[in-house]
């Protein structure tokens, strides 16, 4: 498994991946294609503008598995943390252990840099079970999201109490 920095050549793949996920999430499979494309494009542009504004160190990656593009990952790198902003794996490649491999790779990176690996997950998202199995701990939550972190060994978070 490999994270490859996204380039302009990856733009259509990244959009199609987002489109497939949003179409399923919003139940747009059987709606007018022009209407669906308008909604998806608006959400795509909004998400990207919001992320770039909120995360100045944002890096977008293509997740490759067996030399095939299978997903995307957006990560904000700072000297204080590695913050996973967004992960999306194509539905055809879920439940193959790709997410676990990705997180173990990022945990190794965090361990080497001696900084926490952090993320937010929507309450009720089944991915939270994966994060818990990988020893992510909750450090904050509200009515919508749970903020979780994985700490390198012999390191204490400034956010944990």
PDB file of C-alpha atoms in Angstrom:
ATOM      1  CA  UNK A   1       0.000   0.000   0.000  1.00  0.00           C
ATOM      2  CA  UNK A   2       1.248   3.405  -0.891  1.00  0.00           C
ATOM      3  CA  UNK A   3       0.272   7.032  -0.518  1.00  0.00           C
ATOM      4  CA  UNK A   4       1.063   8.939  -3.692  1.00  0.00           C
ATOM      5  CA  UNK A   5       0.867  12.727  -3.752  1.00  0.00           C
ATOM      6  CA  UNK A   6      -2.127  13.665  -5.875  1.00  0.00           C
ATOM      7  CA  UNK A   7      -1.422  15.551  -9.095  1.00  0.00           C
ATOM      8  CA  UNK A   8      -3.611  17.223 -11.695  1.00  0.00           C
ATOM      9  CA  UNK A   9      -3.726  13.873 -13.506  1.00  0.00           C
ATOM     10  CA  UNK A  10      -5.543  12.422 -10.478  1.00  0.00           C
ATOM     11  CA  UNK A  11      -8.299  15.069 -10.436  1.00  0.00           C
ATOM     12  CA  UNK A  12     -10.870  13.032 -12.365  1.00  0.00           C
ATOM     13  CA  UNK A  13     -10.233   9.921 -10.235  1.00  0.00           C
ATOM     14  CA  UNK A  14     -10.613  11.937  -7.018  1.00  0.00           C
ATOM     15  CA  UNK A  15     -13.835  13.543  -8.226  1.00  0.00           C
ATOM     16  CA  UNK A  16     -15.309  10.200  -9.406  1.00  0.00           C
ATOM     17  CA  UNK A  17     -14.465   8.631  -6.046  1.00  0.00           C
ATOM     18  CA  UNK A  18     -16.178  11.507  -4.216  1.00  0.00           C
ATOM     19  CA  UNK A  19     -19.142  11.361  -6.612  1.00  0.00           C
ATOM     20  CA  UNK A  20     -19.698   7.643  -6.004  1.00  0.00           C
ATOM     21  CA  UNK A  21     -19.546   8.088  -2.231  1.00  0.00           C
ATOM     22  CA  UNK A  22     -21.864  11.120  -2.174  1.00  0.00           C
ATOM     23  CA  UNK A  23     -24.328   9.551  -4.622  1.00  0.00           C
ATOM     24  CA  UNK A  24     -24.734   6.576  -2.276  1.00  0.00           C
ATOM     25  CA  UNK A  25     -24.668   8.684   0.893  1.00  0.00           C
ATOM     26  CA  UNK A  26     -27.343  11.099  -0.350  1.00  0.00           C
ATOM     27  CA  UNK A  27     -29.446   8.478  -2.152  1.00  0.00           C
ATOM     28  CA  UNK A  28     -29.051  10.153  -5.541  1.00  0.00           C
ATOM     29  CA  UNK A  29     -28.786   6.976  -7.634  1.00  0.00           C
ATOM     30  CA  UNK A  30     -32.178   7.444  -9.321  1.00  0.00           C
ATOM     31  CA  UNK A  31     -32.362  11.214  -9.699  1.00  0.00           C
ATOM     32  CA  UNK A  32     -31.943  13.361 -12.788  1.00  0.00           C
ATOM     33  CA  UNK A  33     -28.256  13.296 -13.793  1.00  0.00           C
ATOM     34  CA  UNK A  34     -28.081  17.077 -14.301  1.00  0.00           C
ATOM     35  CA  UNK A  35     -29.496  17.665 -10.801  1.00  0.00           C
ATOM     36  CA  UNK A  36     -27.173  15.034  -9.303  1.00  0.00           C
ATOM     37  CA  UNK A  37     -24.110  16.499 -11.038  1.00  0.00           C
ATOM     38  CA  UNK A  38     -25.003  19.987  -9.785  1.00  0.00           C
ATOM     39  CA  UNK A  39     -25.328  18.795  -6.182  1.00  0.00           C
ATOM     40  CA  UNK A  40     -22.139  16.706  -6.272  1.00  0.00           C
ATOM     41  CA  UNK A  41     -20.087  19.447  -7.949  1.00  0.00           C
ATOM     42  CA  UNK A  42     -21.300  22.028  -5.439  1.00  0.00           C
ATOM     43  CA  UNK A  43     -20.378  19.739  -2.519  1.00  0.00           C
ATOM     44  CA  UNK A  44     -16.995  18.902  -4.074  1.00  0.00           C
ATOM     45  CA  UNK A  45     -16.096  22.576  -4.504  1.00  0.00           C
ATOM     46  CA  UNK A  46     -17.361  23.500  -1.050  1.00  0.00           C
ATOM     47  CA  UNK A  47     -15.425  20.689   0.633  1.00  0.00           C
ATOM     48  CA  UNK A  48     -12.183  21.541  -1.127  1.00  0.00           C
ATOM     49  CA  UNK A  49     -12.439  25.278  -0.445  1.00  0.00           C
ATOM     50  CA  UNK A  50     -13.305  24.676   3.202  1.00  0.00           C
ATOM     51  CA  UNK A  51     -10.421  22.230   3.714  1.00  0.00           C
ATOM     52  CA  UNK A  52      -7.880  24.497   2.028  1.00  0.00           C
ATOM     53  CA  UNK A  53      -9.026  27.434   4.155  1.00  0.00           C
ATOM     54  CA  UNK A  54      -9.068  25.451   7.421  1.00  0.00           C
ATOM     55  CA  UNK A  55      -5.914  23.389   6.901  1.00  0.00           C
ATOM     56  CA  UNK A  56      -3.053  25.399   5.366  1.00  0.00           C
ATOM     57  CA  UNK A  57      -0.681  22.405   5.402  1.00  0.00           C
ATOM     58  CA  UNK A  58      -3.143  20.095   3.663  1.00  0.00           C
ATOM     59  CA  UNK A  59      -1.745  17.355   1.450  1.00  0.00           C
ATOM     60  CA  UNK A  60      -3.950  15.257  -0.821  1.00  0.00           C
ATOM     61  CA  UNK A  61      -2.885  11.701  -1.596  1.00  0.00           C
ATOM     62  CA  UNK A  62      -4.112   8.887  -3.775  1.00  0.00           C
ATOM     63  CA  UNK A  63      -4.218   5.561  -1.934  1.00  0.00           C
ATOM     64  CA  UNK A  64      -2.695   2.860  -4.150  1.00  0.00           C
ATOM     65  CA  UNK A  65      -3.089  -0.842  -3.516  1.00  0.00           C
ATOM     66  CA  UNK A  66      -1.426  -3.426  -5.731  1.00  0.00           C
ATOM     67  CA  UNK A  67      -0.485  -0.579  -8.109  1.00  0.00           C
ATOM     68  CA  UNK A  68      -4.102   0.537  -8.504  1.00  0.00           C
ATOM     69  CA  UNK A  69      -5.669   3.789  -7.297  1.00  0.00           C
ATOM     70  CA  UNK A  70      -8.295   2.760  -4.737  1.00  0.00           C
ATOM     71  CA  UNK A  71      -8.895   5.809  -2.587  1.00  0.00           C
ATOM     72  CA  UNK A  72      -7.949   9.252  -1.386  1.00  0.00           C
ATOM     73  CA  UNK A  73      -6.556  10.663   1.819  1.00  0.00           C
ATOM     74  CA  UNK A  74      -6.196  14.283   2.935  1.00  0.00           C
ATOM     75  CA  UNK A  75      -3.707  14.969   5.716  1.00  0.00           C
ATOM     76  CA  UNK A  76      -2.727  18.190   7.474  1.00  0.00           C
ATOM     77  CA  UNK A  77       0.893  17.958   8.626  1.00  0.00           C
ATOM     78  CA  UNK A  78       2.099  20.335  11.337  1.00  0.00           C
ATOM     79  CA  UNK A  79       5.069  20.134  13.714  1.00  0.00           C
ATOM     80  CA  UNK A  80       2.586  19.301  16.506  1.00  0.00           C
ATOM     81  CA  UNK A  81       0.507  16.580  14.847  1.00  0.00           C
ATOM     82  CA  UNK A  82      -0.480  14.553  11.829  1.00  0.00           C
ATOM     83  CA  UNK A  83      -4.172  15.289  11.345  1.00  0.00           C
ATOM     84  CA  UNK A  84      -6.117  13.004   9.040  1.00  0.00           C
ATOM     85  CA  UNK A  85      -8.794  15.208   7.507  1.00  0.00           C
ATOM     86  CA  UNK A  86     -10.519  12.900   5.048  1.00  0.00           C
ATOM     87  CA  UNK A  87     -10.209   9.298   3.915  1.00  0.00           C
ATOM     88  CA  UNK A  88     -12.202   7.639   1.195  1.00  0.00           C
ATOM     89  CA  UNK A  89     -11.698   4.125  -0.129  1.00  0.00           C
ATOM     90  CA  UNK A  90     -13.627   2.933  -3.155  1.00  0.00           C
ATOM     91  CA  UNK A  91     -16.508   0.637  -2.183  1.00  0.00           C
ATOM     92  CA  UNK A  92     -14.955  -2.077  -4.393  1.00  0.00           C
ATOM     93  CA  UNK A  93     -11.867  -2.126  -2.156  1.00  0.00           C
ATOM     94  CA  UNK A  94     -13.345  -1.862   1.324  1.00  0.00           C
ATOM     95  CA  UNK A  95     -12.886  -4.633   3.899  1.00  0.00           C
ATOM     96  CA  UNK A  96      -9.593  -5.768   2.360  1.00  0.00           C
ATOM     97  CA  UNK A  97      -7.409  -4.361   5.146  1.00  0.00           C
ATOM     98  CA  UNK A  98      -6.368  -1.286   3.144  1.00  0.00           C
ATOM     99  CA  UNK A  99      -7.504   1.114   5.880  1.00  0.00           C
ATOM    100  CA  UNK A 100      -5.580  -0.843   8.491  1.00  0.00           C
ATOM    101  CA  UNK A 101      -2.431  -0.766   6.346  1.00  0.00           C
ATOM    102  CA  UNK A 102      -2.825   2.964   5.776  1.00  0.00           C
ATOM    103  CA  UNK A 103      -3.239   3.720   9.471  1.00  0.00           C
ATOM    104  CA  UNK A 104      -0.292   1.536  10.464  1.00  0.00           C
ATOM    105  CA  UNK A 105       1.830   3.432   7.926  1.00  0.00           C
ATOM    106  CA  UNK A 106       0.677   6.758   9.396  1.00  0.00           C
ATOM    107  CA  UNK A 107       1.230   5.498  12.962  1.00  0.00           C
ATOM    108  CA  UNK A 108       4.820   4.636  12.040  1.00  0.00           C
ATOM    109  CA  UNK A 109       5.270   8.133  10.635  1.00  0.00           C
ATOM    110  CA  UNK A 110       3.837   9.669  13.826  1.00  0.00           C
ATOM    111  CA  UNK A 111       6.053   7.436  15.957  1.00  0.00           C
ATOM    112  CA  UNK A 112       9.155   8.507  14.036  1.00  0.00           C
ATOM    113  CA  UNK A 113       8.225  12.189  14.386  1.00  0.00           C
ATOM    114  CA  UNK A 114       7.109  11.720  18.014  1.00  0.00           C
ATOM    115  CA  UNK A 115       3.810  13.514  17.412  1.00  0.00           C
ATOM    116  CA  UNK A 116       0.175  12.381  17.753  1.00  0.00           C
ATOM    117  CA  UNK A 117      -1.938  11.128  14.877  1.00  0.00           C
ATOM    118  CA  UNK A 118      -5.409  12.692  15.077  1.00  0.00           C
ATOM    119  CA  UNK A 119      -8.759  12.496  13.298  1.00  0.00           C
ATOM    120  CA  UNK A 120     -12.461  13.163  13.675  1.00  0.00           C
ATOM    121  CA  UNK A 121     -15.158  10.626  12.937  1.00  0.00           C
ATOM    122  CA  UNK A 122     -18.904  11.113  12.761  1.00  0.00           C
ATOM    123  CA  UNK A 123     -20.766   9.483  15.629  1.00  0.00           C
ATOM    124  CA  UNK A 124     -22.145   6.179  14.397  1.00  0.00           C
ATOM    125  CA  UNK A 125     -19.601   5.780  11.585  1.00  0.00           C
ATOM    126  CA  UNK A 126     -18.491   2.121  11.553  1.00  0.00           C
ATOM    127  CA  UNK A 127     -14.886   3.275  10.911  1.00  0.00           C
ATOM    128  CA  UNK A 128     -14.693   4.234  14.592  1.00  0.00           C
ATOM    129  CA  UNK A 129     -14.348   0.529  15.443  1.00  0.00           C
ATOM    130  CA  UNK A 130     -11.257   0.323  13.202  1.00  0.00           C
ATOM    131  CA  UNK A 131      -9.730   3.354  14.910  1.00  0.00           C
ATOM    132  CA  UNK A 132     -10.373   1.859  18.349  1.00  0.00           C
ATOM    133  CA  UNK A 133      -8.790  -1.457  17.280  1.00  0.00           C
ATOM    134  CA  UNK A 134      -5.741   0.549  16.197  1.00  0.00           C
ATOM    135  CA  UNK A 135      -5.552   2.101  19.699  1.00  0.00           C
ATOM    136  CA  UNK A 136      -6.970   5.532  18.900  1.00  0.00           C
ATOM    137  CA  UNK A 137      -8.491   7.092  22.010  1.00  0.00           C
ATOM    138  CA  UNK A 138     -11.270   9.660  22.243  1.00  0.00           C
ATOM    139  CA  UNK A 139     -10.106  13.013  23.578  1.00  0.00           C
ATOM    140  CA  UNK A 140     -13.131  15.158  22.707  1.00  0.00           C
ATOM    141  CA  UNK A 141     -16.654  14.742  21.375  1.00  0.00           C
ATOM    142  CA  UNK A 142     -19.778  16.688  20.630  1.00  0.00           C
ATOM    143  CA  UNK A 143     -23.184  15.685  19.305  1.00  0.00           C
ATOM    144  CA  UNK A 144     -21.856  15.075  15.785  1.00  0.00           C
ATOM    145  CA  UNK A 145     -18.163  14.088  15.916  1.00  0.00           C
ATOM    146  CA  UNK A 146     -15.703  12.181  18.049  1.00  0.00           C
ATOM    147  CA  UNK A 147     -12.114  13.480  18.030  1.00  0.00           C
ATOM    148  CA  UNK A 148      -9.608  10.654  18.394  1.00  0.00           C
ATOM    149  CA  UNK A 149      -5.849  10.399  18.660  1.00  0.00           C
ATOM    150  CA  UNK A 150      -3.146   7.786  18.575  1.00  0.00           C
ATOM    151  CA  UNK A 151      -0.119   8.597  20.666  1.00  0.00           C
ATOM    152  CA  UNK A 152       3.422   7.430  19.978  1.00  0.00           C
ATOM    153  CA  UNK A 153       4.824   5.340  22.806  1.00  0.00           C
ATOM    154  CA  UNK A 154       6.197   7.344  25.743  1.00  0.00           C
ATOM    155  CA  UNK A 155       4.390  10.514  24.637  1.00  0.00           C
ATOM    156  CA  UNK A 156       1.594  12.321  26.432  1.00  0.00           C
ATOM    157  CA  UNK A 157      -0.949  14.471  24.618  1.00  0.00           C
ATOM    158  CA  UNK A 158      -1.481  18.041  25.647  1.00  0.00           C
ATOM    159  CA  UNK A 159      -5.163  17.520  24.815  1.00  0.00           C
ATOM    160  CA  UNK A 160      -5.754  14.454  26.972  1.00  0.00           C
ATOM    161  CA  UNK A 161      -6.555  15.032  30.577  1.00  0.00           C
TER     162      UNK A 161
END
